[in-house]
């Protein structure tokens, strides 16, 4: 079983790596970029992007069996935040950035991982302690 889980995670990370460069290239096209984010989420995590982002970060991280899954979703949410920013939708961009940080923080709390590149420290220092999404 651990071998299958490792293979699944390796495939998910590789899929994210292949897709991120395409997402970056298509950021000018709203629908194309959003479509790539959705496809990457489905291909790498096996779940729909919109479904995952409807729930609070703690609940979503509770669905995952490995911290890499939370990191992948956080990266995709961050890419959508960058897409919102590129199209002048700053409130939505900020909301997604906070949500990505909450995903990472909940992942560390659940899986007991050390801080990933101090992302939560920077977020906490700049924006304060994140509150649950209402």
XYZ file of C-alpha atoms in Angstrom:
134
model
C 0.000 0.000 0.000
C 2.726 2.571 0.753
C 4.194 1.935 -2.719
C 0.854 2.733 -4.356
C 0.458 5.893 -2.278
C 3.988 6.980 -3.210
C 3.299 6.314 -6.915
C 0.056 8.292 -6.729
C 1.785 11.256 -5.077
C 4.695 11.168 -7.511
C 2.227 11.200 -10.408
C 0.294 14.084 -8.815
C 3.426 16.168 -8.339
C 4.574 15.452 -11.895
C 1.172 16.459 -13.245
C 1.351 19.712 -11.308
C 4.848 20.373 -12.658
C 3.721 19.823 -16.244
C 0.693 22.040 -15.829
C 2.161 25.014 -13.970
C 4.163 26.244 -16.950
C 1.068 26.016 -19.160
C -0.961 27.893 -16.548
C 1.662 30.640 -16.431
C 1.631 30.992 -20.228
C -2.157 31.242 -20.461
C -2.759 33.674 -17.602
C -3.890 36.351 -20.069
C -6.805 34.162 -21.161
C -9.247 33.860 -18.250
C -11.207 30.789 -19.374
C -8.214 28.875 -20.689
C -6.179 29.417 -17.541
C -9.074 28.573 -15.218
C -9.738 25.452 -17.290
C -6.124 24.347 -16.876
C -6.319 24.859 -13.111
C -9.476 22.729 -12.985
C -7.969 20.000 -15.178
C -4.777 19.909 -13.139
C -6.716 19.551 -9.902
C -8.772 16.687 -11.281
C -5.743 14.964 -12.817
C -3.468 15.349 -9.803
C -5.887 15.040 -6.874
C -8.829 13.210 -8.406
C -11.280 15.839 -7.131
C -12.896 18.893 -8.658
C -11.325 22.260 -7.888
C -14.589 24.101 -7.231
C -15.785 21.384 -4.873
C -12.596 21.499 -2.807
C -12.502 25.290 -2.582
C -16.075 25.556 -1.299
C -15.142 24.182 2.098
C -12.936 25.536 4.861
C -9.252 24.617 4.752
C -9.350 22.315 7.790
C -12.150 20.198 6.300
C -10.419 19.942 2.935
C -7.080 18.946 4.456
C -8.975 16.331 6.477
C -9.873 14.613 3.189
C -6.237 14.143 2.236
C -4.007 11.255 3.281
C -0.702 13.003 2.580
C 0.553 16.573 3.045
C 1.647 16.824 -0.602
C -1.997 16.810 -1.628
C -2.629 19.932 0.446
C 0.454 21.589 -1.043
C -0.750 20.826 -4.566
C -4.166 22.334 -3.865
C -2.557 25.355 -2.190
C -0.428 25.908 -5.296
C -3.474 25.711 -7.556
C -5.425 28.125 -5.351
C -2.419 30.457 -5.418
C -2.343 30.272 -9.216
C -6.022 31.231 -9.304
C -5.204 34.151 -6.989
C -2.554 35.285 -9.474
C -5.090 34.947 -12.279
C -7.556 37.108 -10.354
C -4.822 39.677 -9.744
C -3.838 39.733 -13.411
C -7.451 40.539 -14.285
C -7.871 43.255 -11.644
C -10.047 41.213 -9.276
C -8.038 42.064 -6.163
C -10.548 41.108 -3.470
C -10.882 37.595 -4.890
C -7.102 37.374 -5.283
C -6.612 38.243 -1.614
C -9.261 35.733 -0.560
C -7.538 32.953 -2.516
C -4.110 33.909 -1.161
C -5.388 33.686 2.405
C -7.080 30.358 1.649
C -3.839 28.935 0.213
C -2.032 29.946 3.403
C -4.756 28.350 5.508
C -4.396 25.111 3.547
C -0.675 25.012 4.301
C -1.199 25.859 7.972
C -3.876 23.178 8.380
C -1.650 20.670 6.608
C 1.170 21.343 9.055
C -1.223 21.084 11.981
C -2.639 17.768 10.765
C 0.510 16.081 9.513
C 2.997 17.679 11.908
C 5.290 19.010 9.221
C 7.830 21.772 9.712
C 6.950 25.083 8.145
C 7.172 25.035 4.356
C 9.472 27.845 3.269
C 8.089 29.898 6.152
C 4.939 30.670 4.137
C 2.675 30.700 7.182
C 5.111 32.942 9.098
C 5.096 35.513 6.323
C 1.314 35.320 6.003
C 0.829 35.712 9.754
C 3.296 38.603 9.937
C 1.732 40.424 6.986
C -1.960 39.677 7.453
C -2.352 38.470 11.029
C -3.764 35.153 12.118
C -6.180 33.791 9.490
C -9.767 33.402 10.629
C -12.120 30.649 9.435
C -13.899 31.418 6.189
C -17.551 32.262 6.718
